[in-house]
Coordinates of C-alpha atoms and ligand atoms in Angstrom, one line a residue:
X1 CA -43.1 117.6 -37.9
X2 CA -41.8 120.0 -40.5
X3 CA -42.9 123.3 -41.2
X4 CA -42.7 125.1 -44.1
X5 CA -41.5 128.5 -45.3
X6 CA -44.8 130.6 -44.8
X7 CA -43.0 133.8 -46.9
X8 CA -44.3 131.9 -50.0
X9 CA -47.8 132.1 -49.2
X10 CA -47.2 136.1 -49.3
X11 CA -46.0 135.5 -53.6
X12 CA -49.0 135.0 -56.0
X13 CA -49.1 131.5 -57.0
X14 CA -47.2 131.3 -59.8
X15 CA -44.3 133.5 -61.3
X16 CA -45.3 135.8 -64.3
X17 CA -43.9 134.1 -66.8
X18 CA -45.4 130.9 -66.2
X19 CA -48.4 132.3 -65.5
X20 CA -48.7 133.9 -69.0
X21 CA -47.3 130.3 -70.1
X22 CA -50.3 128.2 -68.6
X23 CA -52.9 131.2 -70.0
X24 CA -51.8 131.2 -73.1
X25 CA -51.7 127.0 -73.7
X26 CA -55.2 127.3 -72.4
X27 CA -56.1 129.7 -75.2
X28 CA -54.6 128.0 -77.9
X29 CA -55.5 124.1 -76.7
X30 CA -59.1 126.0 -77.0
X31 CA -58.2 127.9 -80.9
X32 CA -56.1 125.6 -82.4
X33 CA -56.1 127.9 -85.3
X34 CA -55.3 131.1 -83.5
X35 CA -51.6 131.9 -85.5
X36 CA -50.1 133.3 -82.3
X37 CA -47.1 136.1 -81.9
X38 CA -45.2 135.8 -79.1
X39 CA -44.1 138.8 -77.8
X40 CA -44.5 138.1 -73.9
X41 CA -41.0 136.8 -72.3
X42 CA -38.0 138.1 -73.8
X43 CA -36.9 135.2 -75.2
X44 CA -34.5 135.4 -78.5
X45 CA -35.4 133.7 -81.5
X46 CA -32.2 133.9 -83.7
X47 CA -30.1 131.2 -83.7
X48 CA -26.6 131.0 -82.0
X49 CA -24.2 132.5 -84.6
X50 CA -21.1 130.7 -86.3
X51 CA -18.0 131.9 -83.9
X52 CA -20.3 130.5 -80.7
X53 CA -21.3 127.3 -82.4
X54 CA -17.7 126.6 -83.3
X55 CA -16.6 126.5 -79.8
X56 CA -19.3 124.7 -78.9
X57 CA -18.1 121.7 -81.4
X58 CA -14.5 122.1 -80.8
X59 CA -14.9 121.9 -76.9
X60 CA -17.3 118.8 -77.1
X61 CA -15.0 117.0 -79.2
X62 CA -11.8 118.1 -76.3
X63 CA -14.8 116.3 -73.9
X64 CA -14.4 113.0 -75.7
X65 CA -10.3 113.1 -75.7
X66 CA -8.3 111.8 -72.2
X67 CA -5.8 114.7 -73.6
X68 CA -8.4 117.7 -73.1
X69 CA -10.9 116.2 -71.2
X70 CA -12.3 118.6 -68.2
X71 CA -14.6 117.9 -65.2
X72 CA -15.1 119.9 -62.6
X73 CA -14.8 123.8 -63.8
X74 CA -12.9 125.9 -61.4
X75 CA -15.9 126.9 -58.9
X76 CA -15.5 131.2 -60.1
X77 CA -15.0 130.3 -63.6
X78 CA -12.3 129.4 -66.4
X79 CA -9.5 131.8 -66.2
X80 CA -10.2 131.9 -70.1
X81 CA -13.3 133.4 -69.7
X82 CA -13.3 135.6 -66.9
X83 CA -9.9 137.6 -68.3
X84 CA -11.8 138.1 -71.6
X85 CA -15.0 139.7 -69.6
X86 CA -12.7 141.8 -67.7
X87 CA -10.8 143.1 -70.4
X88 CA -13.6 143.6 -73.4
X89 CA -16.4 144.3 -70.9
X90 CA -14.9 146.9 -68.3
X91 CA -10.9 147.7 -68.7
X92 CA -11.3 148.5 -72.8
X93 CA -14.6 151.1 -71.4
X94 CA -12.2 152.3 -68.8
X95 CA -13.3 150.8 -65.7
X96 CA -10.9 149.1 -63.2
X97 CA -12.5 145.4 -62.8
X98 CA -10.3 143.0 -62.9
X99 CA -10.5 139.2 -63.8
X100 CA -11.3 137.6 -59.9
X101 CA -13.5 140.2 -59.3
X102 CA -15.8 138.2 -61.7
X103 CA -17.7 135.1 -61.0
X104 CA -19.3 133.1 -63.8
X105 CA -22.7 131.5 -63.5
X106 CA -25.3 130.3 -65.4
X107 CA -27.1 133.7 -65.5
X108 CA -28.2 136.6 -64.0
X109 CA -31.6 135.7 -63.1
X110 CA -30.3 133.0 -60.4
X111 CA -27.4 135.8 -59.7
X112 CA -29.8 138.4 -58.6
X113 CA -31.6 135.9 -56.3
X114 CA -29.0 134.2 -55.0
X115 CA -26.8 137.7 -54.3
X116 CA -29.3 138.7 -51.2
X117 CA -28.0 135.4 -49.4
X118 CA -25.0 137.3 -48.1
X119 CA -26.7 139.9 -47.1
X120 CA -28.8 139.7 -43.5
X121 CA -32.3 138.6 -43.9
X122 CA -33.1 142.3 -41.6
X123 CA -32.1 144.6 -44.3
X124 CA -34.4 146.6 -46.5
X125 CA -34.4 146.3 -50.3
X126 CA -35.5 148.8 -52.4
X127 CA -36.6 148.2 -55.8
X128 CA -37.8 149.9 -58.7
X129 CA -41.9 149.9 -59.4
X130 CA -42.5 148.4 -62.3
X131 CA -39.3 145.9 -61.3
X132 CA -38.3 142.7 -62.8
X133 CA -40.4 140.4 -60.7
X134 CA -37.4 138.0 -59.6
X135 CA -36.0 140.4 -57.8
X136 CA -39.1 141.1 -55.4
X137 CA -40.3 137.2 -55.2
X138 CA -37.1 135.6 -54.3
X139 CA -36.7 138.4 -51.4
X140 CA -39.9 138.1 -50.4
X141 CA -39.5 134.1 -50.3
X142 CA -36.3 135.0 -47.8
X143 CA -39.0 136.9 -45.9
X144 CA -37.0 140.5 -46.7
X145 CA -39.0 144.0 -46.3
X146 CA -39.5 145.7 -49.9
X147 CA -39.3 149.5 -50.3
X148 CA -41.3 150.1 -54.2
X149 CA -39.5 153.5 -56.0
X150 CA -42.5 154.8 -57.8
X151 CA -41.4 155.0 -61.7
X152 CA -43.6 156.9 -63.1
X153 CA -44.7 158.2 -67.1
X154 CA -44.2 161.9 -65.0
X155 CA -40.8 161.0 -64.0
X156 CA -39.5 159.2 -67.1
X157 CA -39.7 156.0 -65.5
X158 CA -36.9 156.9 -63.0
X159 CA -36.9 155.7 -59.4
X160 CA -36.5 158.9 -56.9
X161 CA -34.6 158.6 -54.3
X162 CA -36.5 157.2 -51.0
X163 CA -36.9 159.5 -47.5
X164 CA -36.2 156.1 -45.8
X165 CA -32.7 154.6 -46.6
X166 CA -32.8 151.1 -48.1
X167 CA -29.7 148.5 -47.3
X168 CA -29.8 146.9 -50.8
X169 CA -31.1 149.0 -54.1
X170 CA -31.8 146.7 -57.2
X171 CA -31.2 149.2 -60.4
X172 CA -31.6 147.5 -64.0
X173 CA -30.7 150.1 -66.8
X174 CA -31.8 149.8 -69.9
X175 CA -34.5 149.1 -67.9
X176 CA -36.8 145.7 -68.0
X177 CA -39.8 146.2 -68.1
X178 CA -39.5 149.9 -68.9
X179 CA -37.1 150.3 -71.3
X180 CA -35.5 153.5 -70.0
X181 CA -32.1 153.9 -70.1
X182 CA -30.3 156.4 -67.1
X183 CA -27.5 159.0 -67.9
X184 CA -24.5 158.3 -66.6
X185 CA -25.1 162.0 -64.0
X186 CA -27.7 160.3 -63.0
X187 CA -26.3 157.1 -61.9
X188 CA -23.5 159.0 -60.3
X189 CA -26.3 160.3 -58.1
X190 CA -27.3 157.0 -56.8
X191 CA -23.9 156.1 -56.2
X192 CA -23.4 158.5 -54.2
X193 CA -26.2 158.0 -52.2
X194 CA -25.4 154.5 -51.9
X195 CA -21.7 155.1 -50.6
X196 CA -23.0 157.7 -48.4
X197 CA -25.5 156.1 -46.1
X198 CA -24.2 152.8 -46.8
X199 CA -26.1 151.1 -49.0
X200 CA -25.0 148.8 -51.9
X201 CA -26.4 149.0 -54.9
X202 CA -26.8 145.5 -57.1
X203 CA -27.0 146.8 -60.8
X204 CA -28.6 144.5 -63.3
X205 CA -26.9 145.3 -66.5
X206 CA -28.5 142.7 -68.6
X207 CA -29.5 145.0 -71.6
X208 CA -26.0 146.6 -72.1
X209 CA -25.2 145.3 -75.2
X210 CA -28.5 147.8 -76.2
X211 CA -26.7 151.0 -75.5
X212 CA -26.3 152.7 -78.8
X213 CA -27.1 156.4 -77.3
X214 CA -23.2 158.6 -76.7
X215 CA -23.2 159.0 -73.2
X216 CA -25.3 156.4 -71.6
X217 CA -23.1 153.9 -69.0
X218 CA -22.9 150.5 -69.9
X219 CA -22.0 149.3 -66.6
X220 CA -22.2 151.5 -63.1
X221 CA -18.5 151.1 -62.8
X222 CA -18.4 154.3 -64.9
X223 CA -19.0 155.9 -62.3
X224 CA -16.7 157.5 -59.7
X225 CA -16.4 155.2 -56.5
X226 CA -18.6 153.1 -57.5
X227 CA -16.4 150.0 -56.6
X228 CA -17.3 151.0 -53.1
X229 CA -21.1 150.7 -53.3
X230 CA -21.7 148.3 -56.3
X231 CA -22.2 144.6 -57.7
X232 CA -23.0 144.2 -61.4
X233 CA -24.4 141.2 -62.8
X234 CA -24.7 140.4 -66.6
X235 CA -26.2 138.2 -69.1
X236 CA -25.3 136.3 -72.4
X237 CA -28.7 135.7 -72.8
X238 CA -29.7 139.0 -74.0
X239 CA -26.8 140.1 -76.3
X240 CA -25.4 136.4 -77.5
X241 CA -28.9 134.4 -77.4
X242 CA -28.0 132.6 -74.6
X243 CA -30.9 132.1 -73.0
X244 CA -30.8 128.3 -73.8
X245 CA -27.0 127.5 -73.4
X246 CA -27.8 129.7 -69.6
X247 CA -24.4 132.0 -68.9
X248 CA -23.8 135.3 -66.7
X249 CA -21.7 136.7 -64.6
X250 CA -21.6 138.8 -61.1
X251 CA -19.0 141.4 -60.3
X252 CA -18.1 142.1 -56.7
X253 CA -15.2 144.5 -56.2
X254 CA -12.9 143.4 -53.8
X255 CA -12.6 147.0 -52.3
X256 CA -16.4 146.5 -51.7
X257 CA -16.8 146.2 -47.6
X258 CA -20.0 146.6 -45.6
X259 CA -20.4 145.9 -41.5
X260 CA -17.0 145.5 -41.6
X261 CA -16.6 142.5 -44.3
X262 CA -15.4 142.2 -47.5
X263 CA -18.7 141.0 -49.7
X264 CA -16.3 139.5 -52.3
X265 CA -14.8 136.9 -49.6
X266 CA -18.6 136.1 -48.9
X267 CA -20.0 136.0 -52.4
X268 CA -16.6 133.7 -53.5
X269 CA -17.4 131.6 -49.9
X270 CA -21.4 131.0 -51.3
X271 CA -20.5 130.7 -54.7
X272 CA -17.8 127.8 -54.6
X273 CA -20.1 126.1 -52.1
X274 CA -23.3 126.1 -53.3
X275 CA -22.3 125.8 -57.2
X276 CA -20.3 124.2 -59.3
X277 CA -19.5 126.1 -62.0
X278 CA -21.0 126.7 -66.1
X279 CA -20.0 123.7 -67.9
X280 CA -17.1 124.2 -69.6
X281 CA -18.1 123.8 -73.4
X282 CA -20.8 126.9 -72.4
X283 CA -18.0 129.0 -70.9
X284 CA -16.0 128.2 -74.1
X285 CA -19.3 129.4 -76.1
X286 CA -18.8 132.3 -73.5
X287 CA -15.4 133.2 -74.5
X288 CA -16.3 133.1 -78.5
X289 CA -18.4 135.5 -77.7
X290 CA -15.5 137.9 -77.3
X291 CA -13.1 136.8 -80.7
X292 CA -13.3 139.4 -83.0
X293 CA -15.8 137.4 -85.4
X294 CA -17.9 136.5 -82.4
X295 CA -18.1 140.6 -81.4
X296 CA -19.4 141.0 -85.3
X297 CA -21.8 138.7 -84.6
X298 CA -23.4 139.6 -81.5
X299 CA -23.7 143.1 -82.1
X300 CA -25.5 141.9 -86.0
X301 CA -28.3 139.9 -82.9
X302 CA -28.6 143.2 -81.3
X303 CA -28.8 145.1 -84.1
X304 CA -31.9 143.1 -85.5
X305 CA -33.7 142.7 -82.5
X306 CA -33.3 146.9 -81.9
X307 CA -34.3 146.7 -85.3
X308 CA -38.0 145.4 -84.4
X309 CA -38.3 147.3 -81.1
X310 CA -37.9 150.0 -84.0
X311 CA -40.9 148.9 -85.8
X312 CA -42.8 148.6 -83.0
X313 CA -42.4 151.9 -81.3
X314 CA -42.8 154.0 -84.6
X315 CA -46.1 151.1 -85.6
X316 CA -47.6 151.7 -82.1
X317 CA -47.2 155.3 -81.8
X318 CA -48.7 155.1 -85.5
X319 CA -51.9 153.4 -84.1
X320 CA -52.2 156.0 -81.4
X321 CA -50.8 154.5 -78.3
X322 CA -48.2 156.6 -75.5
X323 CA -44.9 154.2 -76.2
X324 CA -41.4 154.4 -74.4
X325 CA -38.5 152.0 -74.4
X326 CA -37.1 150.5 -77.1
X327 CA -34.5 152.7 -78.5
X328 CA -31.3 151.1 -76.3
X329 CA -33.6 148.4 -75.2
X330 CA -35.3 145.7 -76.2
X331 CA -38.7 146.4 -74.6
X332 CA -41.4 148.6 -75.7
X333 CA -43.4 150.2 -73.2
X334 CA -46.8 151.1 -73.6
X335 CA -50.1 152.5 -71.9
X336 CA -53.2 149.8 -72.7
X337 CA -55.7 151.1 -74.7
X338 CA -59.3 152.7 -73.4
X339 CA -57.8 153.1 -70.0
X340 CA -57.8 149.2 -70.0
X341 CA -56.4 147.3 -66.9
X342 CA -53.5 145.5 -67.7
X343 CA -54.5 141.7 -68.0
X344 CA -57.6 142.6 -69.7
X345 CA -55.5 144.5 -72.8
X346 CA -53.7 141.3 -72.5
X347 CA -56.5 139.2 -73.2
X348 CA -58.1 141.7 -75.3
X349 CA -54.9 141.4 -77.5
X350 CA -54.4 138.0 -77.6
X351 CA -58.2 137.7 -79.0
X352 CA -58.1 140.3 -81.1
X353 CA -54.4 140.3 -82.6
X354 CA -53.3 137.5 -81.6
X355 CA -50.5 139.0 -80.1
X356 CA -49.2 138.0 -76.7
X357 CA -47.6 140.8 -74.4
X358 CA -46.9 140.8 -71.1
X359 CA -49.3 142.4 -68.6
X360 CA -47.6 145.8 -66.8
X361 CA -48.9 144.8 -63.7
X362 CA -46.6 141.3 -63.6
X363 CA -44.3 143.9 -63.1
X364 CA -46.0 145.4 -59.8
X365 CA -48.4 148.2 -58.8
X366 CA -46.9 150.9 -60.8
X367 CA -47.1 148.7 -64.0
X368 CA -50.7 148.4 -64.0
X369 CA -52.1 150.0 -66.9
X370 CA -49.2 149.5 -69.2
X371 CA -48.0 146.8 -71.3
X372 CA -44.5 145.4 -72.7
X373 CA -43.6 144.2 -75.8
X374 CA -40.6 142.7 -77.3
X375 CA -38.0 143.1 -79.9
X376 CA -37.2 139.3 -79.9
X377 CA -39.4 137.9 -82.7
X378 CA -38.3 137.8 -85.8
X379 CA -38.7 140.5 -88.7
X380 CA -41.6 139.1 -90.0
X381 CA -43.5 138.6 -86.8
X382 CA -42.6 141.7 -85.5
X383 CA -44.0 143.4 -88.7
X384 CA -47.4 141.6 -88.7
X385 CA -48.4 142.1 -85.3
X386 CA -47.6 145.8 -85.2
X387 CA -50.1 145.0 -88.8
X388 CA -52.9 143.4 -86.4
X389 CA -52.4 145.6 -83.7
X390 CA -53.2 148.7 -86.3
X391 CA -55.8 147.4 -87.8
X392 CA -57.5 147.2 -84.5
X393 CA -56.6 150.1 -83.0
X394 CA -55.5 152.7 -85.0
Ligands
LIG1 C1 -38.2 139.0 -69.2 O1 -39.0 138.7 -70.1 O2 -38.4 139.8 -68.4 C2 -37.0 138.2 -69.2 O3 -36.9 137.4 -70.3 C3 -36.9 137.4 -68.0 C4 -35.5 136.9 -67.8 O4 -34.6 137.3 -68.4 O5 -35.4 136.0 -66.9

């Protein structure tokens, strides 16, 4: 008979987001009236912009034509794309990555997950506490040992480095859920750490596009050597408003060579056998994103959702609350009110504001007693709950 894989009974029932999905249905199936502001999963709410929506038509319309007509994408991604991510995201910043050192996917949720399958089911990963929570489930589901770095309000939300050495260290700067952002001296640190025991480091740089502080790394390649210690995945859901369209990408240096193997030969042998590829017309939406109209664009997206993270650090801090976060970052990160636990602010705000957040401790231990919000609603949103949030707590 078959058996099962017991690791998942170790994961809480349902993943965060859907949790906070199936909560907040239930509140508003029972207050149909409740005007609700969603500021929970950072999900965009502007529109795809005019460069990216012009590929999109002009590729569908190649669909429909013999001449053009594609099926199958090359299994790492269209030459097209990946050249233009190599040259605009690392070579113009000064980093040496170049264009089949990048595989494109459908995003770098499934990327960080899936990266821990060439890696040995033995090693140890360590991960920052609070932590994106995809990282810890799916390498719990593999049944993997967790290491938690405490990040902490004392230490700027900045994971110290372990006594016991970790194989694999998940870093995400700007940070999700935290919103903190690491110099690049910093980063160097870990690098070095990683190159010196051993270690590889896979660096989630989702937020990039976030950066506006001189001086803060937009991708760990900044840093000396780190080809020998790092993978870096990125997003276009974040920066472009892909979140719907779904399109990343994964870095893996080719000098990049642990127990004696080159983890770009296993990451292209997984990749081009367990995927086929981001459909073409969303790579082409990918590759828009690069033009010099589509660059105006997404950094105008950016700009306005930094623009509400804004609001909402200056309104909360207003109102009384500790905040962090939120100035090269899209989250806001702040300490629940009355020494509240975590899912009872959330419910307390939902009630009281109507305001939905997402509860610090989804993000682990060292989340509990905080709270994140988002700079992804719109203006006007954004505006009236930091109103409702005042009016209740300041
Ligand atoms: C989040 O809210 O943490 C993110 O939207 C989740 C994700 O990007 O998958």
């Amino acid at each position: 008979m078959v058996t099962v894989n017991t690791n998942y009974a170790k994961l809480s029932e349902s993943y965060l987001f859907s949790t906070i999905a199936k909560k907040v249905n239930a509140y508003q199936e029972a207050h149909p009236e409740a005007d609700l502001i969603r500021m929970g999963i950072g999900d965009v709410t502007l529109p795809l912009t005019g460069s990216i929506i012009g590929a999109l038509h002009k590729a569908v319309d190649e669909m429909g034509d013999a001449q053009s007509f594609r099926g199958y994408a090359p299994d790492l991604g269209y030459a097209f794309l990946r050249e233009k991510i190599a040259e605009h995201d690392f070579q113009k910043r000064g980093c040496s990555v170049d264009a089949d050192e990048i595989f494109v996917s459908d995003g770098a949720k499934c990327d960080s997950g899936n990266i821990q399958e060439i890696f040995a089911t033995d090693n140890t990963i360590a991960v920052c506490d609070p932590v994106y929570p995809v990282y810890v489930d799916s390498n719990v589901m593999a049944g993997r040992k967790i290491m938690y770095l405490s990040c902490t309000e004392e230490n700027g939300f900045m994971p110290v480095f372990p006594k016991d050495v970790p194989d694999l260290i998940y870093l995400c700067f700007p940070n999700n859920p935290t919103g903190s952002v690491i110099t690049k001296a910093e980063l160097q640190k870990w690098v070095d750490y990683a190159n010196e025991h051993g270690s590889v480091i896979i660096y989630d740089a989702a937020y990039e596009a976030y950066i506006r502080t001189e001086g803060i790394p937009h991708s760990i390649y900044e840093c000396k050597d780190a080809r020998n210690c790092a993978i870096e995945l990125h997003s276009f859901s974040k920066n472009a408003g892909f979140t719907g369209l779904r399109l990343g990408y994964t870095v893996v240096p080719k000098d990049l060579k642990r127990d004696g193997v080159f983890l770009h030969k296993l990451w292209a042998r997984r990749h081009a056998t367990k995927y086929n590829g981001a459909p073409y017309i969303v790579q082409r939406a990918g590759e828009a994103v690069y033009s010099e109209d589509g660059a105006r664009e997404i950094r105008g997206l950016v700009d306005y959702y930094l623009q509400n993270a804004k609001t909402i650090l200056t309104g909360l801090r207003e109102a009384g609350f500790t905040v962090s976060g939120g100035t090269d970052a899209p989250y806001v990160w702040l300490k629940c009110a009355d020494q509240k636990d975590s899912w009872e602010f959330f419910d307390e705000l939902l009630e009281n504001a109507g305001v939905i957040g997402t509860p610090g401790a989804g993000f682990g231990a060292g989340g509990e007693g905080y709270f994140r919000l988002t700079g992804f609603s719109s203006h006007e949103n954004t505006l009236e709950a930091v109103r409702r949030i005042k009016e209740h707590y300041a």
